[in-house]
Amino acid sequence: MAAAGSAVGLGNIWKFPYEVGKGGGAAFLFMYLAFCFILCFPVLVAEISIGRKTQKNAIGAFRALGFPKWSIIGRMGVASGVLILSFYNIVAGWAFGYFVEMIMGNFAISDQFGDFIGLKGINAIKVVGYSLIFMVSTTVIVSKGISGGIERAARTLMPMLVLIIVTLILYSLTLPNAMKGIEFYLVPDFTKINFEVVYTALSHAFFSLSLGMGALITYGSYVSKTDNILSSAAYITLADIGIAFIAGLMIFPFVFSQNIDPQAGAGLVFVTLPKVFATLGPLWGPAIGGLFFLLLSFAALTSTVSLLEVPVSYVVDEHKISRKKAVWLTSGFIFLVGIPSLLSQGASETFTSFISYGASDKAKDFLTLVEDVAINTILPLGGVLITIFTAYVWKTKNLTEEISFGNPNYEGSMVMKFLNFALTIICPIILSGLFVLIMLSKFVGIELF
Ligand code: TRP
């Protein structure tokens, strides 16, 4: 439940729809689904198994298996945890801020999204305050230990989130042009696929499943020997894909009925939804709108705790300081790392047009740079290294032995054959090939297609 809570977050409801929008609709969706099942599911199983086998965090785990050099995967994971959380916390702050604006009936925020994230006027205090509240909440939860509360929260809040999304889907279908949105989302136009769509779908699959940085090694260390790793992994994947899928189904009819450009980017959800809530009237608008963004904030919170857990367990292990101190120091540090990203959405010219690299001459903002390093580089690289480690260093026979606890019929099964084949052949080859191409395309500007 906690790992599903980690997987389901802003990635599903904020990032996924706008990536689909930018990536040309259904073509991106299908690419993403294929990557989740074929390339990510094996990595997910491997991470959880390594965690449960060693009962250690992302760095300690590799040492405990006797391969200390491979703890580089965990170290990269710590770096990407810091980087991802530094901007994730800001977007979570926007979501939480929207909860407040919705219950106050301020639907006009939709048209002021640029001012909101650009920290214009009073927004500066608001947005900084919201992300501070968010970071403090994450810190308090992580300092109390992640198991109990997060599981309970995920168990009740996720079904509520699904319910509200499904209700909104039904409403969206009554609007003019809704079917255009459905068509954009579900009928693939494969001519829209270019290399950028392919790698964005791949990195997004890793990001959305919380993979490639050892977060699930850490979570795996809390899994008991009698639990079935495969069914947990299947549950996590289906919950994640399912919620992303329905989030898309909800957004695109709204986007098309409001004549918004699906390529609008990071503002898509934040611009589209308040306009929808505004049409629900003075009672239901604030109620449903407020509830939606509150649930989204909780979904983000079960993700931020998993992001913070990775660097914290590293600090606790390596520096022998108390968990409480480590948690506050780490989250304070991450908040500081996030400041340039916070200023990069229009508030500071320097950070908004920060650096240009790759094919386009247009300067990218600081937050995009952080995403490119953490999500588009470290996560897929971590994924490749985890598959290579599992297949060629730790060996699939040890993986099989670990999965067999809690799943006595696993050995010799079709699933085992698929996983072993994927981890030994498919994932290392495809992931490392794609990784090299991603680097060439992102940072050097060479595109294959
Ligand atoms: N999966 C989360 C989301 O979709 C984000 C997240 C949480 C994450 N923990 C992670 C991403 C670990 C990568 C690694 O919103």
Short mmCIF file of C-alpha atoms and ligand atoms in Angstrom, two decimals:
data_model
loop_
_atom_site.label_atom_id
_atom_site.label_comp_id
_atom_site.label_asym_id
_atom_site.label_seq_id
_atom_site.Cartn_x
_atom_site.Cartn_y
_atom_site.Cartn_z
CA MET A 1 0.00 0.00 0.00
CA ALA A 2 2.79 2.42 0.90
CA ALA A 3 4.65 1.67 -2.32
CA ALA A 4 1.47 2.18 -4.31
CA GLY A 5 1.09 5.47 -2.45
CA SER A 6 4.62 6.36 -3.46
CA ALA A 7 3.94 5.53 -7.08
CA VAL A 8 0.64 7.38 -7.29
CA GLY A 9 1.26 11.09 -7.05
CA LEU A 10 1.72 14.24 -9.05
CA GLY A 11 3.34 12.06 -11.67
CA ASN A 12 -0.03 10.52 -12.45
CA ILE A 13 -2.34 13.49 -12.24
CA TRP A 14 -0.19 16.50 -13.05
CA LYS A 15 2.71 15.21 -15.16
CA PHE A 16 1.17 12.33 -17.07
CA PRO A 17 -1.64 14.32 -18.75
CA TYR A 18 0.66 17.11 -19.84
CA GLU A 19 3.25 14.67 -21.18
CA VAL A 20 0.48 12.94 -23.13
CA GLY A 21 -0.59 16.35 -24.40
CA LYS A 22 2.91 17.31 -25.47
CA GLY A 23 3.68 13.87 -26.86
CA GLY A 24 0.77 13.83 -29.27
CA GLY A 25 -1.86 11.94 -27.29
CA ALA A 26 -2.58 8.23 -27.56
CA ALA A 27 0.78 7.42 -29.14
CA PHE A 28 2.47 8.50 -25.91
CA LEU A 29 -0.05 6.59 -23.81
CA PHE A 30 0.62 3.31 -25.61
CA MET A 31 4.35 3.78 -25.47
CA TYR A 32 4.16 4.44 -21.75
CA LEU A 33 2.02 1.35 -21.11
CA ALA A 34 4.39 -0.88 -23.07
CA PHE A 35 7.40 0.46 -21.16
CA CYS A 36 5.68 -0.07 -17.80
CA PHE A 37 4.96 -3.73 -18.46
CA ILE A 38 8.02 -4.80 -20.42
CA LEU A 39 10.87 -2.69 -19.04
CA CYS A 40 9.74 -1.34 -15.68
CA PHE A 41 7.90 -4.25 -14.11
CA PRO A 42 11.07 -6.41 -13.98
CA VAL A 43 13.02 -3.54 -12.40
CA LEU A 44 10.23 -3.05 -9.86
CA VAL A 45 10.35 -6.72 -8.86
CA ALA A 46 14.15 -6.61 -8.66
CA GLU A 47 14.17 -3.52 -6.43
CA ILE A 48 11.64 -4.91 -3.98
CA SER A 49 13.42 -8.27 -3.88
CA ILE A 50 16.81 -6.70 -3.18
CA GLY A 51 15.24 -4.65 -0.40
CA ARG A 52 13.49 -7.58 1.22
CA LYS A 53 16.49 -9.86 0.92
CA THR A 54 18.86 -7.43 2.61
CA GLN A 55 16.47 -5.48 4.86
CA LYS A 56 18.59 -2.45 4.07
CA ASN A 57 18.29 0.92 2.37
CA ALA A 58 19.34 1.68 -1.18
CA ILE A 59 23.04 1.95 -0.36
CA GLY A 60 23.40 -0.57 2.44
CA ALA A 61 21.60 -3.21 0.38
CA PHE A 62 24.41 -3.60 -2.16
CA ARG A 63 26.97 -3.81 0.61
CA ALA A 64 24.90 -6.39 2.45
CA LEU A 65 24.85 -8.57 -0.66
CA GLY A 66 28.64 -8.34 -0.76
CA PHE A 67 29.01 -5.92 -3.69
CA PRO A 68 29.91 -2.59 -2.12
CA LYS A 69 30.95 -1.03 -5.45
CA TRP A 70 27.41 -1.35 -6.72
CA SER A 71 26.17 0.89 -3.95
CA ILE A 72 26.89 3.62 -6.51
CA ILE A 73 23.30 2.91 -7.62
CA GLY A 74 22.14 3.91 -4.17
CA ARG A 75 24.36 6.99 -4.17
CA MET A 76 22.96 8.15 -7.47
CA GLY A 77 19.55 7.43 -6.00
CA VAL A 78 20.27 9.71 -3.07
CA ALA A 79 21.27 12.49 -5.45
CA SER A 80 18.16 12.05 -7.57
CA GLY A 81 15.95 11.84 -4.48
CA VAL A 82 17.28 15.22 -3.38
CA LEU A 83 16.84 16.72 -6.83
CA ILE A 84 13.39 15.30 -7.53
CA LEU A 85 12.04 16.24 -4.13
CA SER A 86 13.47 19.76 -4.46
CA PHE A 87 11.06 20.55 -7.29
CA TYR A 88 8.33 18.00 -6.52
CA ASN A 89 7.76 19.81 -3.26
CA ILE A 90 7.14 23.04 -5.13
CA VAL A 91 4.55 21.53 -7.44
CA ALA A 92 2.96 19.85 -4.41
CA GLY A 93 2.83 23.33 -2.88
CA TRP A 94 0.89 24.56 -5.93
CA ALA A 95 -1.56 21.67 -5.53
CA PHE A 96 -2.03 22.44 -1.86
CA GLY A 97 -2.40 26.13 -2.67
CA TYR A 98 -5.09 25.28 -5.18
CA PHE A 99 -6.96 23.41 -2.46
CA VAL A 100 -7.06 26.62 -0.45
CA GLU A 101 -8.03 28.76 -3.47
CA MET A 102 -10.78 26.32 -4.50
CA ILE A 103 -12.47 26.24 -1.11
CA MET A 104 -12.41 30.04 -1.14
CA GLY A 105 -14.11 29.92 -4.52
CA ASN A 106 -11.25 31.61 -6.35
CA PHE A 107 -11.66 29.85 -9.70
CA ALA A 108 -10.10 32.82 -11.47
CA ILE A 109 -6.76 31.37 -10.34
CA SER A 110 -6.95 29.40 -13.58
CA ASP A 111 -6.16 32.49 -15.63
CA GLN A 112 -3.61 33.68 -13.09
CA PHE A 113 -1.62 30.45 -12.97
CA GLY A 114 1.36 32.24 -14.54
CA ASP A 115 1.32 34.91 -11.84
CA PHE A 116 0.83 32.26 -9.18
CA ILE A 117 3.89 30.21 -10.08
CA GLY A 118 5.78 33.34 -11.11
CA LEU A 119 5.41 34.52 -7.49
CA LYS A 120 3.88 37.84 -8.52
CA GLY A 121 2.89 40.06 -5.57
CA ILE A 122 1.17 38.26 -2.72
CA ASN A 123 1.63 34.94 -4.55
CA ALA A 124 5.28 34.95 -3.47
CA ILE A 125 4.30 34.59 0.18
CA LYS A 126 1.55 32.12 -0.62
CA VAL A 127 3.56 29.75 -2.79
CA VAL A 128 6.62 29.79 -0.52
CA GLY A 129 4.30 29.22 2.45
CA TYR A 130 2.49 26.33 0.79
CA SER A 131 5.67 24.52 -0.16
CA LEU A 132 7.08 25.09 3.32
CA ILE A 133 3.94 23.57 4.84
CA PHE A 134 4.34 20.67 2.47
CA MET A 135 7.98 20.08 3.28
CA VAL A 136 7.32 20.26 7.01
CA SER A 137 4.47 17.74 6.74
CA THR A 138 6.69 15.36 4.78
CA THR A 139 9.46 15.78 7.34
CA VAL A 140 7.19 15.10 10.31
CA ILE A 141 5.86 11.91 8.72
CA VAL A 142 9.31 10.62 7.79
CA SER A 143 10.65 11.39 11.24
CA LYS A 144 7.90 9.25 12.77
CA GLY A 145 8.69 6.29 10.50
CA ILE A 146 6.86 5.67 7.29
CA SER A 147 5.06 2.38 7.74
CA GLY A 148 1.78 2.67 9.67
CA GLY A 149 0.27 6.04 8.91
CA ILE A 150 1.13 6.09 5.25
CA GLU A 151 -0.43 2.68 4.67
CA ARG A 152 -3.64 3.72 6.33
CA ALA A 153 -3.74 7.01 4.45
CA ALA A 154 -3.10 5.30 1.12
CA ARG A 155 -5.77 2.69 1.80
CA THR A 156 -8.57 5.20 2.31
CA LEU A 157 -7.49 8.17 0.25
CA MET A 158 -6.65 6.40 -2.99
CA PRO A 159 -10.16 4.98 -3.47
CA MET A 160 -11.55 8.45 -2.75
CA LEU A 161 -9.28 9.93 -5.38
CA VAL A 162 -10.46 7.32 -7.89
CA LEU A 163 -14.08 8.06 -7.03
CA ILE A 164 -13.75 11.78 -7.57
CA ILE A 165 -11.87 11.29 -10.85
CA VAL A 166 -14.50 8.89 -12.14
CA THR A 167 -17.25 11.35 -11.19
CA LEU A 168 -15.43 14.09 -13.08
CA ILE A 169 -14.99 11.81 -16.11
CA LEU A 170 -18.74 11.22 -16.23
CA TYR A 171 -19.34 14.95 -16.02
CA SER A 172 -16.72 15.68 -18.67
CA LEU A 173 -18.45 13.40 -21.13
CA THR A 174 -21.56 15.58 -21.06
CA LEU A 175 -19.62 18.59 -22.35
CA PRO A 176 -19.36 19.73 -25.97
CA ASN A 177 -16.26 18.49 -27.82
CA ALA A 178 -15.61 15.88 -25.11
CA MET A 179 -15.30 13.19 -27.76
CA LYS A 180 -12.50 15.08 -29.47
CA GLY A 181 -10.59 14.80 -26.23
CA ILE A 182 -11.26 11.08 -25.95
CA GLU A 183 -10.13 10.62 -29.53
CA PHE A 184 -6.92 12.55 -28.92
CA TYR A 185 -6.27 10.43 -25.85
CA LEU A 186 -7.20 6.98 -27.12
CA VAL A 187 -6.81 6.84 -30.89
CA PRO A 188 -3.11 6.71 -31.66
CA ASP A 189 -1.53 8.63 -34.47
CA PHE A 190 1.82 6.92 -34.72
CA THR A 191 3.19 9.56 -37.05
CA LYS A 192 3.43 11.74 -33.96
CA ILE A 193 6.11 9.53 -32.46
CA ASN A 194 9.56 10.99 -32.51
CA PHE A 195 12.48 10.16 -30.32
CA GLU A 196 11.52 12.73 -27.73
CA VAL A 197 8.15 11.03 -27.28
CA VAL A 198 9.88 7.67 -26.81
CA TYR A 199 12.29 8.79 -24.15
CA THR A 200 9.82 10.99 -22.33
CA ALA A 201 7.51 7.98 -22.09
CA LEU A 202 10.36 5.86 -20.77
CA SER A 203 11.56 8.32 -18.15
CA HIS A 204 7.99 9.01 -17.19
CA ALA A 205 7.35 5.30 -16.64
CA PHE A 206 10.31 5.18 -14.24
CA PHE A 207 9.28 8.36 -12.51
CA SER A 208 5.68 7.34 -12.15
CA LEU A 209 6.53 3.93 -10.69
CA SER A 210 9.12 5.51 -8.33
CA LEU A 211 11.80 3.34 -9.93
CA GLY A 212 15.48 3.54 -10.63
CA MET A 213 16.71 5.27 -7.48
CA GLY A 214 16.31 2.64 -4.82
CA ALA A 215 13.17 4.03 -3.19
CA LEU A 216 11.59 0.63 -3.64
CA ILE A 217 14.67 -1.12 -2.26
CA THR A 218 14.06 0.83 0.92
CA TYR A 219 10.34 0.03 0.87
CA GLY A 220 11.11 -3.60 0.03
CA SER A 221 13.11 -3.80 3.24
CA TYR A 222 9.85 -3.46 5.17
CA VAL A 223 8.13 -6.29 3.28
CA SER A 224 7.74 -9.54 5.21
CA LYS A 225 9.05 -12.89 3.98
CA THR A 226 5.54 -14.27 3.75
CA ASP A 227 4.35 -11.56 1.37
CA ASN A 228 4.09 -12.26 -2.31
CA ILE A 229 6.44 -9.81 -4.06
CA LEU A 230 4.99 -10.47 -7.48
CA SER A 231 1.44 -9.71 -6.53
CA SER A 232 2.56 -6.59 -4.66
CA ALA A 233 4.51 -5.46 -7.72
CA ALA A 234 1.52 -6.15 -9.96
CA TYR A 235 -0.73 -4.24 -7.60
CA ILE A 236 1.63 -1.24 -7.53
CA THR A 237 1.92 -1.20 -11.32
CA LEU A 238 -1.81 -1.52 -11.91
CA ALA A 239 -2.69 1.12 -9.32
CA ASP A 240 -0.20 3.51 -10.87
CA ILE A 241 -1.17 2.90 -14.47
CA GLY A 242 -4.86 2.83 -13.60
CA ILE A 243 -4.84 6.20 -11.87
CA ALA A 244 -2.72 7.81 -14.59
CA PHE A 245 -5.07 6.39 -17.21
CA ILE A 246 -8.22 7.74 -15.62
CA ALA A 247 -6.55 11.08 -14.94
CA GLY A 248 -6.01 11.39 -18.68
CA LEU A 249 -9.55 10.29 -19.38
CA MET A 250 -10.72 13.09 -17.10
CA ILE A 251 -8.49 15.86 -18.41
CA PHE A 252 -8.69 15.62 -22.19
CA PRO A 253 -12.45 16.02 -22.61
CA PHE A 254 -12.19 19.13 -20.40
CA VAL A 255 -9.18 20.42 -22.33
CA PHE A 256 -10.96 20.07 -25.67
CA SER A 257 -14.28 21.39 -24.44
CA GLN A 258 -12.51 24.52 -23.19
CA ASN A 259 -10.46 24.88 -26.36
CA ILE A 260 -7.21 24.70 -24.45
CA ASP A 261 -4.11 23.60 -26.34
CA PRO A 262 -3.23 20.08 -25.12
CA GLN A 263 0.41 21.02 -25.60
CA ALA A 264 0.10 23.70 -22.91
CA GLY A 265 2.64 21.90 -20.73
CA ALA A 266 3.04 21.98 -16.98
CA GLY A 267 0.02 24.20 -16.41
CA LEU A 268 -2.46 21.88 -18.13
CA VAL A 269 -4.19 20.49 -15.03
CA PHE A 270 -3.90 23.73 -13.08
CA VAL A 271 -5.44 25.80 -15.85
CA THR A 272 -8.13 23.37 -16.98
CA LEU A 273 -9.67 22.09 -13.77
CA PRO A 274 -10.61 25.33 -11.96
CA LYS A 275 -12.67 26.30 -15.02
CA VAL A 276 -14.52 23.02 -14.65
CA PHE A 277 -15.13 23.51 -10.93
CA ALA A 278 -16.37 27.02 -11.63
CA THR A 279 -19.25 25.56 -13.64
CA LEU A 280 -20.45 23.43 -10.73
CA GLY A 281 -22.01 26.34 -8.85
CA PRO A 282 -21.23 28.16 -5.60
CA LEU A 283 -21.68 25.09 -3.40
CA TRP A 284 -20.42 22.13 -5.41
CA GLY A 285 -17.63 24.07 -7.12
CA PRO A 286 -15.64 24.83 -3.98
CA ALA A 287 -16.56 21.47 -2.43
CA ILE A 288 -15.54 19.22 -5.32
CA GLY A 289 -12.65 21.47 -6.37
CA GLY A 290 -11.34 21.67 -2.82
CA LEU A 291 -11.68 17.94 -2.27
CA PHE A 292 -9.94 17.16 -5.55
CA PHE A 293 -6.88 19.26 -4.78
CA LEU A 294 -6.82 18.07 -1.18
CA LEU A 295 -6.73 14.46 -2.34
CA LEU A 296 -4.09 15.36 -4.90
CA SER A 297 -2.03 16.91 -2.11
CA PHE A 298 -2.31 13.70 -0.09
CA ALA A 299 -1.31 11.65 -3.10
CA ALA A 300 1.72 13.92 -3.42
CA LEU A 301 2.49 13.52 0.28
CA THR A 302 2.65 9.72 0.11
CA SER A 303 5.15 10.26 -2.73
CA THR A 304 7.28 12.93 -1.06
CA VAL A 305 7.80 10.73 2.00
CA SER A 306 9.30 8.02 -0.21
CA LEU A 307 11.52 10.59 -1.89
CA LEU A 308 12.78 11.90 1.44
CA GLU A 309 13.25 8.44 2.91
CA VAL A 310 16.10 7.56 0.51
CA PRO A 311 18.50 10.43 1.38
CA VAL A 312 17.51 10.24 5.04
CA SER A 313 18.38 6.56 5.43
CA TYR A 314 21.67 7.33 3.72
CA VAL A 315 22.47 10.14 6.17
CA VAL A 316 21.46 8.02 9.16
CA ASP A 317 23.61 5.13 8.00
CA GLU A 318 26.69 6.98 6.89
CA HIS A 319 26.91 9.71 9.45
CA LYS A 320 25.65 7.99 12.54
CA ILE A 321 23.42 10.83 13.61
CA SER A 322 19.97 10.36 15.07
CA ARG A 323 17.11 9.79 12.67
CA LYS A 324 15.27 12.85 13.90
CA LYS A 325 18.20 15.16 13.30
CA ALA A 326 18.95 13.55 9.95
CA VAL A 327 15.37 14.03 8.76
CA TRP A 328 15.25 17.75 9.58
CA LEU A 329 18.73 18.47 8.24
CA THR A 330 18.07 16.62 5.00
CA SER A 331 14.71 18.21 4.33
CA GLY A 332 16.05 21.68 5.18
CA PHE A 333 18.86 21.10 2.71
CA ILE A 334 16.44 19.90 0.02
CA PHE A 335 14.25 22.95 0.53
CA LEU A 336 17.28 25.17 -0.10
CA VAL A 337 18.20 23.18 -3.20
CA GLY A 338 14.66 23.85 -4.42
CA ILE A 339 14.88 27.64 -4.22
CA PRO A 340 16.33 28.18 -7.71
CA SER A 341 13.54 25.96 -9.12
CA LEU A 342 10.99 27.94 -7.14
CA LEU A 343 12.31 31.14 -8.72
CA SER A 344 12.56 29.62 -12.19
CA GLN A 345 8.88 29.88 -13.15
CA GLY A 346 9.00 33.58 -13.91
CA ALA A 347 10.12 35.15 -10.65
CA SER A 348 13.81 35.47 -11.49
CA GLU A 349 14.97 36.05 -15.04
CA THR A 350 18.29 34.32 -14.35
CA PHE A 351 16.70 31.06 -13.26
CA THR A 352 13.81 31.25 -15.74
CA SER A 353 16.13 31.41 -18.76
CA PHE A 354 18.90 29.54 -17.09
CA ILE A 355 20.80 27.47 -19.58
CA SER A 356 20.51 26.15 -23.10
CA TYR A 357 21.69 22.73 -24.21
CA GLY A 358 20.64 20.07 -26.67
CA ALA A 359 18.95 20.78 -29.97
CA SER A 360 17.07 23.95 -29.10
CA ASP A 361 18.72 27.31 -28.57
CA LYS A 362 15.95 28.39 -26.27
CA ALA A 363 17.22 28.69 -22.71
CA LYS A 364 15.63 26.22 -20.32
CA ASP A 365 14.53 27.09 -16.82
CA PHE A 366 16.26 25.70 -13.76
CA LEU A 367 13.43 23.32 -12.89
CA THR A 368 13.63 21.74 -16.36
CA LEU A 369 17.36 21.28 -15.92
CA VAL A 370 16.79 19.50 -12.61
CA GLU A 371 14.15 17.29 -14.25
CA ASP A 372 16.52 16.47 -17.09
CA VAL A 373 19.29 15.46 -14.74
CA ALA A 374 17.21 13.57 -12.21
CA ILE A 375 14.31 12.11 -14.17
CA ASN A 376 15.68 11.82 -17.69
CA THR A 377 19.21 10.82 -16.72
CA ILE A 378 19.55 9.24 -13.31
CA LEU A 379 16.35 7.19 -13.23
CA PRO A 380 16.87 5.34 -16.54
CA LEU A 381 20.56 4.90 -15.75
CA GLY A 382 19.69 3.54 -12.31
CA GLY A 383 17.22 1.21 -14.02
CA VAL A 384 19.84 -0.20 -16.39
CA LEU A 385 22.32 -0.68 -13.59
CA ILE A 386 19.75 -2.45 -11.41
CA THR A 387 18.91 -4.93 -14.17
CA ILE A 388 22.59 -5.57 -14.92
CA PHE A 389 23.31 -5.97 -11.24
CA THR A 390 20.42 -8.35 -10.71
CA ALA A 391 21.09 -10.53 -13.73
CA TYR A 392 24.87 -10.62 -13.87
CA VAL A 393 26.16 -9.84 -10.39
CA TRP A 394 23.56 -10.95 -7.88
CA LYS A 395 22.25 -13.57 -10.36
CA THR A 396 18.70 -14.50 -11.27
CA LYS A 397 18.85 -17.69 -9.22
CA ASN A 398 19.10 -15.60 -6.04
CA LEU A 399 16.29 -13.40 -7.27
CA THR A 400 14.17 -16.48 -7.89
CA GLU A 401 14.94 -17.77 -4.42
CA GLU A 402 13.89 -14.47 -2.87
CA ILE A 403 10.66 -14.19 -4.86
CA SER A 404 9.82 -17.79 -3.96
CA PHE A 405 9.36 -16.80 -0.31
CA GLY A 406 5.68 -16.05 -0.19
CA ASN A 407 5.22 -17.49 -3.68
CA PRO A 408 6.15 -21.19 -3.66
CA ASN A 409 4.96 -21.82 -7.23
CA TYR A 410 7.17 -19.15 -8.72
CA GLU A 411 10.15 -21.32 -9.62
CA GLY A 412 9.78 -22.67 -13.13
CA SER A 413 6.68 -20.60 -13.89
CA MET A 414 6.07 -18.56 -17.04
CA VAL A 415 6.40 -15.36 -15.03
CA MET A 416 9.82 -16.46 -13.85
CA LYS A 417 10.90 -17.17 -17.41
CA PHE A 418 9.67 -13.77 -18.55
CA LEU A 419 11.33 -11.91 -15.68
CA ASN A 420 14.64 -13.66 -16.07
CA PHE A 421 14.66 -13.12 -19.81
CA ALA A 422 13.70 -9.48 -19.39
CA LEU A 423 16.31 -8.82 -16.72
CA THR A 424 19.12 -10.64 -18.52
CA ILE A 425 18.49 -9.64 -22.12
CA ILE A 426 15.67 -7.22 -22.90
CA CYS A 427 16.13 -4.59 -20.18
CA PRO A 428 19.92 -4.27 -20.25
CA ILE A 429 20.02 -4.00 -24.04
CA ILE A 430 17.04 -1.76 -24.63
CA LEU A 431 17.53 0.40 -21.57
CA SER A 432 21.22 1.02 -22.16
CA GLY A 433 20.63 1.67 -25.86
CA LEU A 434 17.88 4.12 -25.08
CA PHE A 435 19.94 5.70 -22.35
CA VAL A 436 22.78 6.53 -24.72
CA LEU A 437 20.31 7.93 -27.22
CA ILE A 438 18.60 9.98 -24.54
CA MET A 439 21.91 11.55 -23.54
CA LEU A 440 22.79 12.33 -27.15
CA SER A 441 19.41 13.85 -27.80
CA LYS A 442 18.96 15.74 -24.53
CA PHE A 443 22.37 17.16 -24.00
CA VAL A 444 24.14 17.04 -27.36
CA GLY A 445 21.17 17.67 -29.63
CA ILE A 446 21.54 14.63 -31.88
CA GLU A 447 18.20 12.98 -32.68
CA LEU A 448 17.76 9.68 -34.45
CA PHE A 449 14.18 10.29 -35.53
N1 TRP B 1 6.06 8.22 -8.43
C1 TRP B 1 5.77 9.48 -7.85
C2 TRP B 1 4.74 10.18 -8.73
O1 TRP B 1 4.32 9.63 -9.71
C3 TRP B 1 7.00 10.31 -7.63
C4 TRP B 1 8.02 9.60 -6.83
C5 TRP B 1 7.92 9.24 -5.53
C6 TRP B 1 9.25 9.09 -7.29
N2 TRP B 1 9.02 8.54 -5.15
C7 TRP B 1 9.85 8.44 -6.19
C8 TRP B 1 9.89 9.13 -8.51
C9 TRP B 1 11.06 7.80 -6.35
C10 TRP B 1 11.10 8.51 -8.64
C11 TRP B 1 11.68 7.84 -7.59
O2 TRP B 1 4.34 11.27 -8.47
#
